[in-house]
């Protein structure tokens, strides 16, 4: 690791700060005001360039309405990958997407879908479009097409 590169854990924690801030619609400026710092400092925290101290992390958690452990949590799915470094990298990619405008819009829209069967079908559709195996269904036979309706 280069001296100039952010520590992967600091980058992960920062990405979780960014994700939560965007999820609740808070600007960097508003978070900075609540902390008594500049928005540039918040940018550095979110990129992992600057490490967040314990008392500052507690203050951020209070403002963002989460427990400090939220900033260290990883998705259950990432536990099957290739070790801690792979877990952190995968979690950073997921956090980056979820914290993006598209990720937030997709999550908000998806959460409005009340039917769990329809949710699973949407996941299957997106997996098929991405040409990745779906974790809940058996692999499709070559030459077969899925013609199942999304509504039933």
Tab-separated table of C-alpha atoms in Angstrom:
chain	number	residue	atom	x	y	z
A	1	UNK	CA	0.000	0.000	0.000
A	2	UNK	CA	1.375	3.398	-1.025
A	3	UNK	CA	1.695	6.003	1.744
A	4	UNK	CA	-0.637	8.335	-0.184
A	5	UNK	CA	-3.353	5.680	-0.618
A	6	UNK	CA	-6.144	5.748	1.958
A	7	UNK	CA	-6.266	2.869	4.374
A	8	UNK	CA	-8.943	0.460	3.068
A	9	UNK	CA	-10.767	0.470	6.405
A	10	UNK	CA	-10.814	4.288	6.511
A	11	UNK	CA	-12.144	4.320	2.935
A	12	UNK	CA	-14.818	1.762	3.860
A	13	UNK	CA	-15.949	3.740	6.921
A	14	UNK	CA	-15.965	6.930	4.836
A	15	UNK	CA	-18.049	5.274	2.127
A	16	UNK	CA	-20.577	4.216	4.766
A	17	UNK	CA	-20.729	7.806	6.052
A	18	UNK	CA	-21.385	9.017	2.508
A	19	UNK	CA	-23.973	6.327	1.854
A	20	UNK	CA	-25.933	7.130	5.023
A	21	UNK	CA	-25.678	10.888	4.445
A	22	UNK	CA	-27.082	10.507	0.938
A	23	UNK	CA	-29.767	8.079	2.090
A	24	UNK	CA	-31.212	10.687	4.417
A	25	UNK	CA	-30.705	13.528	1.929
A	26	UNK	CA	-28.157	15.483	3.954
A	27	UNK	CA	-25.566	17.622	2.164
A	28	UNK	CA	-21.875	17.631	3.039
A	29	UNK	CA	-22.320	21.247	4.126
A	30	UNK	CA	-25.107	20.383	6.588
A	31	UNK	CA	-23.108	17.503	8.049
A	32	UNK	CA	-20.059	19.759	8.322
A	33	UNK	CA	-22.104	22.468	10.067
A	34	UNK	CA	-23.389	19.909	12.571
A	35	UNK	CA	-19.830	18.812	13.281
A	36	UNK	CA	-18.343	22.308	13.343
A	37	UNK	CA	-15.938	21.582	10.475
A	38	UNK	CA	-15.654	22.459	6.784
A	39	UNK	CA	-17.360	20.485	4.032
A	40	UNK	CA	-13.881	19.805	2.615
A	41	UNK	CA	-13.078	17.896	5.809
A	42	UNK	CA	-16.262	15.836	5.327
A	43	UNK	CA	-15.096	15.099	1.751
A	44	UNK	CA	-11.764	13.856	3.090
A	45	UNK	CA	-13.531	11.653	5.654
A	46	UNK	CA	-15.801	10.188	2.983
A	47	UNK	CA	-12.894	9.398	0.655
A	48	UNK	CA	-10.877	7.868	3.494
A	49	UNK	CA	-8.115	10.430	2.988
A	50	UNK	CA	-8.462	11.521	6.613
A	51	UNK	CA	-9.132	9.055	9.408
A	52	UNK	CA	-12.205	9.662	11.576
A	53	UNK	CA	-11.489	9.649	15.308
A	54	UNK	CA	-13.777	7.876	17.774
A	55	UNK	CA	-15.459	10.977	19.203
A	56	UNK	CA	-15.979	12.433	15.710
A	57	UNK	CA	-17.417	9.118	14.501
A	58	UNK	CA	-19.871	9.164	17.423
A	59	UNK	CA	-20.913	12.718	16.499
A	60	UNK	CA	-21.396	11.695	12.853
A	61	UNK	CA	-23.470	8.695	13.956
A	62	UNK	CA	-25.664	10.965	16.104
A	63	UNK	CA	-26.263	13.400	13.240
A	64	UNK	CA	-26.965	10.605	10.746
A	65	UNK	CA	-29.204	8.734	13.185
A	66	UNK	CA	-27.319	5.454	13.331
A	67	UNK	CA	-25.208	3.525	15.834
A	68	UNK	CA	-21.439	3.894	15.286
A	69	UNK	CA	-21.233	0.176	14.438
A	70	UNK	CA	-23.204	0.976	11.246
A	71	UNK	CA	-20.002	2.351	9.726
A	72	UNK	CA	-18.234	-1.013	10.107
A	73	UNK	CA	-21.036	-3.355	9.005
A	74	UNK	CA	-20.694	-5.405	5.873
A	75	UNK	CA	-23.361	-7.208	3.857
A	76	UNK	CA	-23.893	-10.872	4.751
A	77	UNK	CA	-23.219	-11.858	1.131
A	78	UNK	CA	-19.650	-10.566	1.186
A	79	UNK	CA	-18.606	-13.083	3.855
A	80	UNK	CA	-18.249	-15.803	1.212
A	81	UNK	CA	-15.631	-13.994	-0.871
A	82	UNK	CA	-11.871	-14.310	-0.635
A	83	UNK	CA	-10.949	-12.925	2.768
A	84	UNK	CA	-10.865	-9.565	4.545
A	85	UNK	CA	-9.238	-7.564	1.723
A	86	UNK	CA	-11.732	-8.908	-0.819
A	87	UNK	CA	-14.587	-8.230	1.620
A	88	UNK	CA	-13.519	-4.608	2.038
A	89	UNK	CA	-13.089	-4.097	-1.727
A	90	UNK	CA	-16.482	-5.661	-2.521
A	91	UNK	CA	-18.164	-3.675	0.250
A	92	UNK	CA	-16.591	-0.471	-1.069
A	93	UNK	CA	-17.968	-1.172	-4.544
A	94	UNK	CA	-21.438	-1.884	-3.155
A	95	UNK	CA	-21.315	1.160	-0.897
A	96	UNK	CA	-20.203	3.359	-3.786
A	97	UNK	CA	-23.116	2.221	-5.930
A	98	UNK	CA	-25.685	2.450	-3.137
A	99	UNK	CA	-24.442	5.950	-2.328
A	100	UNK	CA	-24.705	7.083	-5.959
A	101	UNK	CA	-27.755	8.957	-7.240
A	102	UNK	CA	-28.765	5.914	-9.299
A	103	UNK	CA	-28.311	3.555	-6.367
A	104	UNK	CA	-30.407	5.704	-4.054
A	105	UNK	CA	-33.160	6.101	-6.676
A	106	UNK	CA	-33.166	2.356	-7.370
A	107	UNK	CA	-33.329	1.479	-3.679
A	108	UNK	CA	-36.124	3.945	-2.957
A	109	UNK	CA	-38.190	2.646	-5.878
A	110	UNK	CA	-37.510	-0.993	-4.978
A	111	UNK	CA	-38.561	-0.430	-1.353
A	112	UNK	CA	-41.947	0.823	-2.565
A	113	UNK	CA	-42.668	-2.607	-4.086
A	114	UNK	CA	-44.643	-4.409	-1.391
A	115	UNK	CA	-44.988	-7.804	-3.104
A	116	UNK	CA	-42.024	-10.048	-2.146
A	117	UNK	CA	-42.650	-12.355	-5.125
A	118	UNK	CA	-42.441	-9.407	-7.516
A	119	UNK	CA	-39.221	-8.255	-5.802
A	120	UNK	CA	-37.639	-11.685	-6.396
A	121	UNK	CA	-38.725	-11.615	-10.022
A	122	UNK	CA	-37.149	-8.188	-10.480
A	123	UNK	CA	-33.905	-9.485	-9.006
A	124	UNK	CA	-34.068	-12.466	-11.391
A	125	UNK	CA	-34.692	-10.139	-14.329
A	126	UNK	CA	-31.776	-7.862	-13.464
A	127	UNK	CA	-29.511	-10.882	-12.886
A	128	UNK	CA	-30.465	-12.262	-16.301
A	129	UNK	CA	-29.833	-8.886	-17.915
A	130	UNK	CA	-26.419	-8.744	-16.247
A	131	UNK	CA	-25.778	-12.352	-17.336
A	132	UNK	CA	-25.025	-13.386	-13.770
A	133	UNK	CA	-26.448	-16.398	-11.979
A	134	UNK	CA	-29.374	-15.739	-9.676
A	135	UNK	CA	-28.677	-16.941	-6.138
A	136	UNK	CA	-32.241	-18.201	-5.531
A	137	UNK	CA	-33.044	-20.062	-8.753
A	138	UNK	CA	-31.636	-23.025	-10.606
A	139	UNK	CA	-29.484	-22.275	-13.653
A	140	UNK	CA	-31.417	-22.053	-16.908
A	141	UNK	CA	-30.954	-24.786	-19.462
A	142	UNK	CA	-29.232	-23.686	-22.678
A	143	UNK	CA	-31.744	-22.711	-25.325
A	144	UNK	CA	-34.620	-22.177	-22.881
A	145	UNK	CA	-36.336	-18.869	-22.344
A	146	UNK	CA	-37.982	-17.508	-19.247
A	147	UNK	CA	-41.497	-16.476	-20.178
A	148	UNK	CA	-42.872	-16.133	-16.661
A	149	UNK	CA	-44.951	-13.020	-16.108
A	150	UNK	CA	-43.721	-10.415	-13.671
A	151	UNK	CA	-47.253	-9.999	-12.368
A	152	UNK	CA	-48.037	-13.482	-11.288
